[in-house]
Amino acid sequence: MIVFDEVAKRYAGGYTALAGVSCEIRHGELVVLSGHSGAGKSTLLKLIAVIERPSAGRVLINGEDVSRLPRSAIPYLRRNLGLVLQESRLLFDRNVFDNVMLPLVITGHPPRDAGRRVAAALERVGLEGRGKELPAGLSGGEQQRVAIARAIVNRPSILIADEPTAHLDPAYAADIADLFRSFNEAGVTVLVTTHDGALFAASRPRRLVLAGGLLIEDTRPDGRPAQEVAA
């Protein structure tokens, strides 16, 4: 489903975030991506969502080279992607319902069905009946749940999340990890970055480890290497 083919990403000034990364993520997998700060984790996710484009190599989703998509086609790609960033990036002048509704408004979704989808997404993340509240009145964990509801309201086939538990206390972090596990059990392909490898251990995910822009480990849930990677 998602293929990285010798992908490199270099920024102005010569900084290399990724250096020849190759891997394939199959439909329905739960993948945990880890590595030190600056290892290239966030860059890898941004390449999937075409927030960034590779300097070399290819990123394919369902056989399509998204790294070469024209700008006009990117919104159509993102309809099948749910993206959760480290910061919730909510609109604090709009209530919870309107924040979750935003992707559906952008894509021109019929209002009646859009409302049902928003209500279902809020129920899914444990915020049923709280659509009229403003984000400022929510805890950090609740704000992250709103961001997750916004990411899944389009019912994406792929959900990617960049350190979604980074600023949460352990109890909330565990709840958020359980949410991602439940999405995966429903058939969604989930790719999440985290510094806390134990957080998703019970889900027995596939594990990718980056170091210095290189993929140094790719381990299946049974503990066996998924492929040969750089030593």
XYZ file of N, CA and C in Angstrom:
693
model
N 0.822 -1.208 0.000
C 0.000 0.000 0.000
C 0.861 1.264 0.000
N 1.836 1.343 0.927
C 2.761 2.481 0.975
C 4.168 1.947 0.735
N 4.826 2.461 -0.266
C 6.166 1.996 -0.612
C 7.128 3.172 -0.619
N 8.226 3.028 0.117
C 9.341 3.966 0.043
C 10.446 3.285 -0.755
N 10.807 3.890 -1.866
C 11.791 3.308 -2.777
C 13.022 4.204 -2.837
N 14.039 3.847 -2.021
C 15.301 4.597 -1.982
C 15.057 6.092 -1.801
N 14.262 6.432 -0.798
C 13.841 7.817 -0.586
C 14.889 8.583 0.218
N 15.253 9.741 -0.297
C 16.150 10.660 0.409
C 15.477 12.023 0.488
N 15.758 12.723 1.576
C 15.264 14.090 1.729
C 16.370 14.951 2.297
N 16.784 15.920 1.497
C 17.815 16.873 1.909
C 17.231 18.271 1.913
N 17.585 19.041 2.926
C 17.085 20.401 3.055
C 18.180 21.393 2.698
N 17.752 22.624 2.498
C 18.709 23.687 2.195
C 19.744 23.773 3.309
N 20.980 23.970 2.936
C 22.059 24.001 3.903
C 22.765 22.668 4.038
N 22.228 21.643 3.351
C 22.894 20.354 3.318
C 22.429 19.342 4.337
N 21.427 19.686 5.172
C 20.956 18.738 6.175
C 20.195 17.600 5.501
N 20.553 16.364 5.805
C 19.894 15.185 5.256
C 18.997 14.573 6.319
N 17.686 14.604 6.067
C 16.728 14.039 7.016
C 16.521 12.551 6.783
N 16.510 12.130 5.520
C 16.380 10.720 5.158
C 17.417 10.402 4.095
N 17.969 9.181 4.171
C 19.041 8.804 3.250
C 18.794 7.402 2.703
N 18.123 7.320 1.577
C 17.935 6.038 0.907
C 17.069 5.056 1.657
N 15.914 5.493 2.164
C 15.014 4.623 2.916
C 14.134 3.825 1.965
N 14.093 2.524 2.168
C 13.218 1.638 1.388
C 12.447 0.729 2.341
N 11.126 0.683 2.180
C 10.294 -0.245 2.936
C 8.909 -0.264 2.312
N 8.142 -1.276 2.667
C 6.772 -1.397 2.169
C 5.846 -1.655 3.347
N 4.805 -0.833 3.454
C 3.803 -0.984 4.506
C 2.530 -1.515 3.858
N 2.071 -2.659 4.331
C 0.936 -3.322 3.703
C -0.389 -2.853 4.300
N -1.440 -3.064 3.534
C -2.786 -2.685 3.968
C -3.128 -3.349 5.299
N -3.639 -2.559 6.224
C -4.104 -3.081 7.501
C -3.037 -3.251 8.553
N -1.812 -2.847 8.286
C -0.750 -2.984 9.288
C -0.829 -1.860 10.324
N -0.353 -2.175 11.519
C -0.087 -1.175 12.552
C 1.424 -1.067 12.658
N 1.957 0.113 12.336
C 3.401 0.319 12.283
C 3.785 1.412 13.268
N 4.738 1.112 14.134
C 5.272 2.097 15.078
C 6.664 2.482 14.612
N 6.853 3.769 14.387
C 8.120 4.313 13.907
C 8.805 5.032 15.057
N 10.025 4.622 15.365
C 10.741 5.238 16.478
C 12.151 5.631 16.047
N 12.847 6.315 16.948
C 14.189 6.814 16.668
C 14.437 8.084 17.450
N 15.693 8.483 17.536
C 16.050 9.674 18.296
C 15.482 10.938 17.644
N 15.471 12.033 18.377
C 15.042 13.313 17.811
C 15.938 13.661 16.633
N 15.320 14.019 15.513
C 16.079 14.337 14.313
C 16.422 13.133 13.460
N 15.868 11.966 13.806
C 16.182 10.745 13.049
C 15.524 10.720 11.684
N 14.459 11.522 11.502
C 13.762 11.564 10.221
C 12.327 11.082 10.280
N 11.812 10.832 11.488
C 10.464 10.280 11.634
C 9.392 11.210 11.069
N 9.414 12.471 11.499
C 8.400 13.416 11.038
C 8.495 13.639 9.536
N 9.704 13.678 9.028
C 9.895 13.865 7.589
C 9.257 12.725 6.818
N 9.438 11.496 7.288
C 8.853 10.344 6.609
C 7.340 10.475 6.527
N 6.693 10.870 7.617
C 5.243 11.031 7.594
C 4.823 12.145 6.646
N 5.569 13.237 6.640
C 5.222 14.364 5.768
C 5.341 14.002 4.294
N 6.217 13.068 3.974
C 6.338 12.627 2.587
C 5.117 11.822 2.159
N 4.540 11.061 3.077
C 3.324 10.311 2.753
C 2.177 11.258 2.456
N 2.056 12.309 3.252
C 0.961 13.273 3.085
C 1.275 14.346 2.055
N 2.439 14.284 1.432
C 2.917 15.266 0.447
C 2.946 16.669 1.034
N 3.259 16.748 2.327
C 3.591 18.032 2.937
C 5.012 18.396 2.520
N 5.834 17.372 2.354
C 7.186 17.496 1.807
C 7.295 16.576 0.596
N 8.282 16.837 -0.248
C 8.558 15.963 -1.387
C 10.000 15.479 -1.291
N 10.267 14.248 -1.721
C 11.626 13.712 -1.597
C 12.611 14.398 -2.532
N 13.866 14.407 -2.125
C 14.934 14.903 -2.992
C 15.341 13.847 -4.003
N 15.128 12.569 -3.626
C 15.425 11.450 -4.519
C 14.556 10.275 -4.114
N 14.338 9.336 -5.038
C 13.522 8.167 -4.761
C 12.046 8.435 -4.983
N 11.242 7.425 -4.624
C 9.806 7.511 -4.857
C 9.021 7.103 -3.614
N 7.855 7.758 -3.440
C 6.883 7.357 -2.421
C 5.609 6.979 -3.162
N 5.198 5.726 -3.032
C 4.019 5.242 -3.731
C 2.926 4.865 -2.741
N 1.688 5.239 -3.063
C 0.521 4.824 -2.299
C -0.434 4.160 -3.276
N -0.729 2.905 -3.010
C -1.564 2.112 -3.915
C -1.059 2.170 -5.353
N 0.260 2.121 -5.499
C 0.874 2.074 -6.811
C 1.080 3.415 -7.482
N 0.592 4.493 -6.875
C 0.729 5.828 -7.471
C 1.891 6.572 -6.816
N 2.750 7.152 -7.634
C 3.904 7.908 -7.134
C 3.423 9.279 -6.667
N 3.119 9.381 -5.369
C 2.553 10.617 -4.845
C 3.585 11.725 -4.752
N 4.861 11.370 -4.784
C 5.900 12.391 -4.705
C 5.927 13.269 -5.945
N 5.257 12.833 -6.993
C 5.215 13.613 -8.227
C 3.808 14.097 -8.573
N 2.921 14.036 -7.602
C 1.560 14.510 -7.845
C 1.551 16.012 -8.114
N 0.747 16.467 -9.076
C 0.566 17.911 -9.224
C -0.145 18.482 -8.004
N 0.118 19.729 -7.706
C -0.452 20.343 -6.500
C -1.979 20.215 -6.467
N -2.617 20.302 -7.622
C -4.083 20.250 -7.667
C -4.640 18.892 -7.255
N -3.813 17.836 -7.327
C -4.284 16.485 -7.005
C -4.069 16.121 -5.538
N -3.291 16.903 -4.806
C -2.963 16.565 -3.424
C -4.196 16.505 -2.523
N -5.168 17.443 -2.632
C -6.356 17.334 -1.775
C -7.113 16.027 -1.953
N -7.123 15.486 -3.167
C -7.834 14.226 -3.408
C -7.108 13.069 -2.724
N -5.781 13.102 -2.735
C -5.007 12.095 -2.006
C -5.328 12.153 -0.521
N -5.377 13.341 0.027
C -5.543 13.503 1.472
C -6.932 13.124 1.963
N -7.886 12.952 1.054
C -9.201 12.474 1.479
C -9.124 11.061 2.035
N -8.120 10.309 1.624
C -7.942 8.938 2.108
C -6.889 8.830 3.203
N -6.398 9.992 3.661
C -5.383 10.037 4.706
C -5.930 10.778 5.920
N -5.692 10.217 7.086
C -5.945 10.949 8.320
C -4.599 11.339 8.904
N -4.433 12.604 9.272
C -3.137 13.095 9.748
C -3.299 13.743 11.113
N -2.543 13.246 12.095
C -2.538 13.815 13.443
C -1.123 14.272 13.740
N -0.964 15.562 14.018
C 0.350 16.136 14.267
C 0.624 16.230 15.767
N 1.880 16.579 16.115
C 2.245 16.675 17.526
C 1.388 17.701 18.252
N 1.171 18.836 17.623
C 0.293 19.852 18.174
C -1.086 19.681 17.544
N -2.141 19.867 18.328
C -3.487 19.583 17.831
C -3.918 20.516 16.695
N -3.390 21.747 16.701
C -3.699 22.730 15.658
C -5.206 22.932 15.475
N -5.901 23.006 16.587
C -7.335 23.283 16.534
C -7.570 24.772 16.329
N -8.747 25.103 15.839
C -9.155 26.500 15.686
C -9.886 26.898 16.962
N -9.269 27.755 17.755
C -9.796 28.039 19.094
C -10.962 29.022 19.069
N -11.271 29.586 17.890
C -12.450 30.446 17.792
C -13.668 29.673 17.291
N -13.515 28.339 17.141
C -14.622 27.490 16.708
C -14.810 26.363 17.719
N -16.056 25.896 17.816
C -16.303 24.840 18.787
C -15.801 23.492 18.282
N -15.919 22.495 19.129
C -15.404 21.169 18.809
C -16.053 20.621 17.542
N -17.368 20.746 17.442
C -18.087 20.229 16.273
C -17.549 20.855 14.993
N -17.380 22.168 14.978
C -16.909 22.851 13.771
C -15.464 22.487 13.443
N -14.643 22.258 14.454
C -13.272 21.831 14.203
C -13.242 20.482 13.493
N -14.064 19.559 13.959
C -14.094 18.231 13.339
C -14.739 18.286 11.958
N -15.685 19.179 11.790
C -16.383 19.327 10.511
C -15.493 19.880 9.402
N -14.448 20.589 9.761
C -13.662 21.348 8.785
C -13.229 20.546 7.553
N -12.669 19.337 7.683
C -12.268 18.603 6.472
C -13.433 18.315 5.531
N -14.626 18.100 6.098
C -15.795 17.815 5.274
C -16.283 19.071 4.559
N -16.146 20.211 5.221
C -16.496 21.486 4.561
C -15.562 21.743 3.396
N -14.273 21.495 3.600
C -13.286 21.728 2.542
C -13.558 20.856 1.327
N -13.987 19.610 1.559
C -14.235 18.697 0.443
C -15.647 18.804 -0.109
N -16.461 19.711 0.442
C -17.805 19.920 -0.089
C -18.769 18.799 0.220
N -18.604 18.151 1.375
C -19.456 17.031 1.752
C -20.873 17.531 2.023
N -21.908 16.764 1.649
C -23.298 17.178 1.927
C -23.504 17.436 3.415
N -24.067 18.569 3.780
C -24.145 18.975 5.192
C -24.807 17.963 6.115
N -25.921 17.355 5.686
C -26.628 16.437 6.585
C -25.764 15.222 6.918
N -25.157 14.635 5.888
C -24.299 13.472 6.128
C -23.047 13.885 6.894
N -22.549 15.086 6.608
C -21.366 15.579 7.316
C -21.638 15.674 8.815
N -22.807 16.158 9.182
C -23.153 16.254 10.594
C -23.182 14.895 11.271
N -23.718 13.905 10.574
C -23.747 12.547 11.132
C -22.329 12.005 11.296
N -21.477 12.293 10.327
C -20.094 11.811 10.410
C -19.350 12.449 11.579
N -19.576 13.746 11.792
C -18.924 14.435 12.906
C -19.381 13.830 14.230
N -20.676 13.619 14.372
C -21.202 13.033 15.608
C -20.615 11.642 15.841
N -20.504 10.859 14.778
C -19.950 9.503 14.908
C -18.472 9.553 15.287
N -17.729 10.501 14.694
C -16.303 10.616 15.000
C -16.091 11.032 16.454
N -16.901 11.968 16.945
C -16.774 12.401 18.339
C -17.120 11.264 19.297
N -18.140 10.482 18.956
C -18.474 9.330 19.792
C -17.320 8.328 19.798
N -16.691 8.161 18.631
C -15.608 7.182 18.494
C -14.427 7.508 19.401
N -14.174 8.803 19.618
C -13.025 9.197 20.443
C -13.432 9.550 21.875
N -14.677 9.252 22.248
C -15.104 9.458 23.621
C -15.531 10.869 23.960
N -15.945 11.649 22.951
C -16.365 13.038 23.201
C -17.812 13.264 22.774
N -18.625 12.231 22.860
C -20.026 12.343 22.481
C -20.719 13.426 23.312
N -21.486 14.287 22.641
C -22.253 15.320 23.316
C -21.473 16.558 23.698
N -20.208 16.659 23.256
C -19.395 17.804 23.651
C -19.043 18.704 22.462
N -19.822 18.588 21.399
C -19.538 19.341 20.183
C -19.634 20.843 20.323
N -20.431 21.336 21.265
C -20.623 22.777 21.399
C -19.548 23.445 22.256
N -18.691 22.649 22.876
C -17.647 23.226 23.726
C -16.520 23.803 22.880
N -15.825 24.798 23.450
C -14.671 25.385 22.787
C -13.399 24.652 23.206
N -12.429 24.531 22.311
C -11.192 23.807 22.625
C -10.475 24.317 23.871
N -10.564 25.636 24.134
C -9.858 26.205 25.290
C -10.336 25.618 26.610
N -11.559 25.102 26.639
C -12.095 24.524 27.862
C -11.787 23.055 28.030
N -11.029 22.469 27.102
C -10.703 21.046 27.149
C -9.291 20.833 27.671
N -9.056 19.664 28.236
C -7.706 19.300 28.648
C -6.863 19.004 27.406
N -5.546 18.869 27.620
C -4.667 18.552 26.495
C -5.031 17.235 25.828
N -5.363 16.234 26.644
C -5.752 14.941 26.097
C -7.048 15.021 25.308
N -7.986 15.812 25.794
C -9.260 15.981 25.088
C -9.059 16.739 23.778
N -8.181 17.730 23.785
C -7.883 18.439 22.541
C -7.278 17.483 21.520
N -6.421 16.580 21.978
C -5.837 15.602 21.058
C -6.915 14.667 20.516
N -7.902 14.348 21.324
C -9.003 13.510 20.848
C -9.804 14.236 19.768
N -9.977 15.546 19.928
C -10.654 16.319 18.880
C -9.849 16.256 17.581
N -8.529 16.402 17.696
C -7.678 16.326 16.510
C -7.778 14.961 15.840
N -7.887 13.906 16.639
C -8.027 12.562 16.075
C -9.389 12.410 15.409
N -10.430 12.929 16.034
C -11.761 12.888 15.407
C -11.743 13.607 14.070
N -11.081 14.742 14.020
C -10.963 15.485 12.751
C -10.220 14.656 11.708
N -9.219 13.885 12.137
C -8.437 13.081 11.202
C -9.220 11.896 10.652
N -10.182 11.377 11.434
C -10.902 10.183 10.991
C -12.280 10.479 10.422
N -12.709 11.744 10.449
C -14.081 12.060 10.037
C -14.317 11.739 8.561
N -13.260 11.755 7.748
C -13.378 11.383 6.340
C -13.303 9.878 6.132
N -13.208 9.129 7.230
C -13.099 7.665 7.200
C -11.942 7.224 6.304
N -10.732 7.654 6.646
C -9.568 7.366 5.803
C -9.160 5.904 5.884
N -8.490 5.443 4.835
C -7.952 4.080 4.848
C -6.565 4.041 5.482
N -5.920 5.207 5.597
C -4.594 5.324 6.192
C -4.632 6.424 7.245
N -4.124 6.120 8.432
C -4.051 7.099 9.522
C -2.601 7.210 9.956
N -2.042 8.422 9.866
C -0.662 8.644 10.277
C -0.646 9.689 11.390
N 0.187 9.435 12.396
C 0.208 10.308 13.561
C 1.637 10.529 14.018
N 1.988 11.791 14.231
C 3.342 12.167 14.634
C 3.361 12.481 16.124
N 3.893 11.569 16.913
C 4.003 11.731 18.367
C 2.677 12.194 18.992
N 1.587 11.458 18.770
C 0.285 11.926 19.269
C 0.155 11.924 20.779
N 1.078 11.264 21.483
C 0.997 11.202 22.954
C 2.120 11.980 23.633
N 2.854 12.781 22.859
C 4.082 13.395 23.373
C 3.858 14.297 24.587
N 2.728 15.003 24.634
C 2.527 15.988 25.695
C 1.426 15.568 26.676
N 1.157 14.266 26.732
C 0.069 13.778 27.571
C 0.610 13.009 28.768
N -0.170 12.990 29.847
C 0.230 12.186 30.998
C 0.047 10.711 30.650
N 0.665 9.809 31.418
C 0.660 8.388 31.057
C -0.727 7.788 30.845
N -1.700 8.175 31.675
C -3.040 7.601 31.544
C -3.680 8.003 30.227
N -3.596 9.291 29.898
C -4.159 9.762 28.638
C -3.399 9.170 27.449
N -2.078 9.068 27.578
C -1.273 8.498 26.495
C -1.705 7.066 26.200
N -1.954 6.296 27.251
C -2.400 4.914 27.064
C -3.765 4.862 26.385
N -4.653 5.795 26.745
C -5.976 5.844 26.111
C -5.857 6.154 24.625
N -4.985 7.098 24.287
C -4.801 7.460 22.877
C -4.204 6.285 22.107
N -3.255 5.582 22.713
C -2.684 4.403 22.063
C -3.759 3.349 21.814
N -4.668 3.177 22.767
C -5.771 2.228 22.588
C -6.686 2.646 21.439
N -6.884 3.961 21.283
C -7.704 4.447 20.172
C -7.097 4.049 18.831
N -5.795 4.259 18.684
C -5.149 3.901 17.424
C -5.209 2.395 17.185
N -5.070 1.619 18.245
C -5.188 0.172 18.102
C -6.587 -0.205 17.608
N -7.612 0.460 18.143
C -8.985 0.141 17.739
C -9.233 0.513 16.277
N -8.632 1.616 15.822
C -8.777 1.977 14.408
C -8.143 0.905 13.525
N -6.977 0.432 13.946
C -6.297 -0.609 13.184
C -7.125 -1.897 13.150
N -7.728 -2.247 14.261
C -8.558 -3.447 14.314
C -9.777 -3.327 13.406
N -10.180 -2.095 13.105
C -11.301 -1.861 12.182
C -10.853 -1.869 10.724
N -9.563 -2.123 10.480
C -9.080 -2.249 9.112
C -8.281 -1.076 8.584
N -8.070 -0.049 9.413
C -7.315 1.120 8.977
C -5.813 0.830 9.091
N -5.061 1.213 8.071
C -3.606 1.142 8.139
C -3.121 2.289 9.019
N -2.368 1.987 10.074
C -1.954 3.002 11.045
C -0.433 3.050 11.110
N 0.101 4.261 10.955
C 1.538 4.503 11.096
C 1.712 5.630 12.101
N 2.374 5.328 13.218
C 2.484 6.307 14.296
C 3.931 6.393 14.768
N 4.410 7.617 15.003
C 5.744 7.804 15.569
C 5.616 7.997 17.077
N 6.601 7.499 17.808
C 6.586 7.647 19.257
C 7.988 7.455 19.810
N 8.259 8.145 20.922
C 9.488 7.923 21.669
C 9.301 6.837 22.725
N 8.059 6.472 22.982
C 7.750 5.489 24.014
C 7.400 4.164 23.358
N 8.395 3.329 23.145
C 8.170 2.069 22.455
C 7.238 1.132 23.188
N 7.170 1.251 24.522
C 6.322 0.351 25.303
C 4.843 0.692 25.178
N 4.531 1.905 24.735
C 3.157 2.378 24.723
C 2.256 1.514 23.842
N 2.799 1.029 22.722
C 2.004 0.241 21.782
C 2.370 -1.241 21.826
N 3.137 -1.647 22.817
C 3.649 -3.024 22.844
C 2.536 -4.056 22.859
N 1.454 -3.792 23.581
C 0.365 -4.758 23.680
C -0.316 -4.995 22.334
N -0.176 -4.048 21.425
C -0.795 -4.171 20.098
C 0.040 -5.010 19.145
N 1.264 -5.375 19.565
C 2.190 -6.174 18.755
C 2.335 -5.578 17.346
N 2.813 -4.336 17.249
C 2.929 -3.680 15.945
C 4.175 -4.124 15.180
N 4.226 -3.794 13.930
C 5.487 -3.838 13.197
C 6.284 -2.608 13.625
N 7.596 -2.770 13.764
C 8.414 -1.665 14.254
C 9.457 -1.265 13.220
N 9.492 0.036 12.947
C 10.531 0.623 12.112
C 11.352 1.551 13.005
N 12.666 1.482 12.867
C 13.547 2.347 13.665
C 14.457 3.116 12.717
N 14.475 4.446 12.886
C 15.346 5.316 12.099
C 16.477 5.839 12.973
N 17.630 6.038 12.372
C 18.762 6.667 13.044
C 19.559 7.426 12.006
N 19.688 8.732 12.202
C 20.456 9.541 11.266
C 19.941 9.489 9.847
N 18.612 9.352 9.693
C 18.016 9.303 8.367
C 18.048 7.944 7.706
N 18.596 6.933 8.397
C 18.672 5.574 7.856
C 17.677 4.665 8.566
N 17.098 3.752 7.827
C 16.243 2.735 8.414
C 17.140 1.612 8.916
N 17.249 1.481 10.233
C 18.181 0.501 10.794
C 17.490 -0.740 11.340
N 16.163 -0.696 11.455
C 15.437 -1.875 11.929
C 14.046 -1.899 11.336
N 13.601 -3.077 10.926
C 12.254 -3.284 10.412
C 11.819 -4.656 10.898
N 11.039 -4.681 11.974
C 10.711 -5.924 12.668
C 9.220 -6.190 12.651
N 8.831 -7.390 12.270
C 7.436 -7.788 12.240
C 6.936 -8.095 13.651
N 5.615 -8.196 13.818
C 5.078 -8.486 15.157
C 5.610 -9.773 15.783
N 6.003 -10.747 14.950
C 6.530 -11.995 15.494
C 8.013 -11.908 15.847
N 8.605 -10.699 15.683
C 9.989 -10.483 16.048
C 10.985 -10.754 14.957
N 10.529 -11.233 13.810
C 11.442 -11.524 12.705
C 11.612 -10.281 11.823
N 12.781 -10.120 11.209
C 12.997 -8.978 10.307
C 12.004 -9.002 9.150
N 11.411 -7.837 8.843
C 10.494 -7.753 7.717
C 11.252 -7.717 6.400
N 12.486 -7.219 6.459
C 13.314 -7.123 5.262
C 14.739 -6.850 5.712
N 15.670 -6.975 4.795
C 17.040 -6.609 5.102
C 17.159 -5.098 5.138
N 17.732 -4.552 6.205
C 17.915 -3.105 6.312
C 19.361 -2.810 6.589
N 19.684 -1.507 6.545
C 21.058 -1.092 6.753
C 21.531 -1.464 8.144
N 22.791 -1.878 8.237
C 23.345 -2.215 9.542
C 23.749 -0.956 10.276
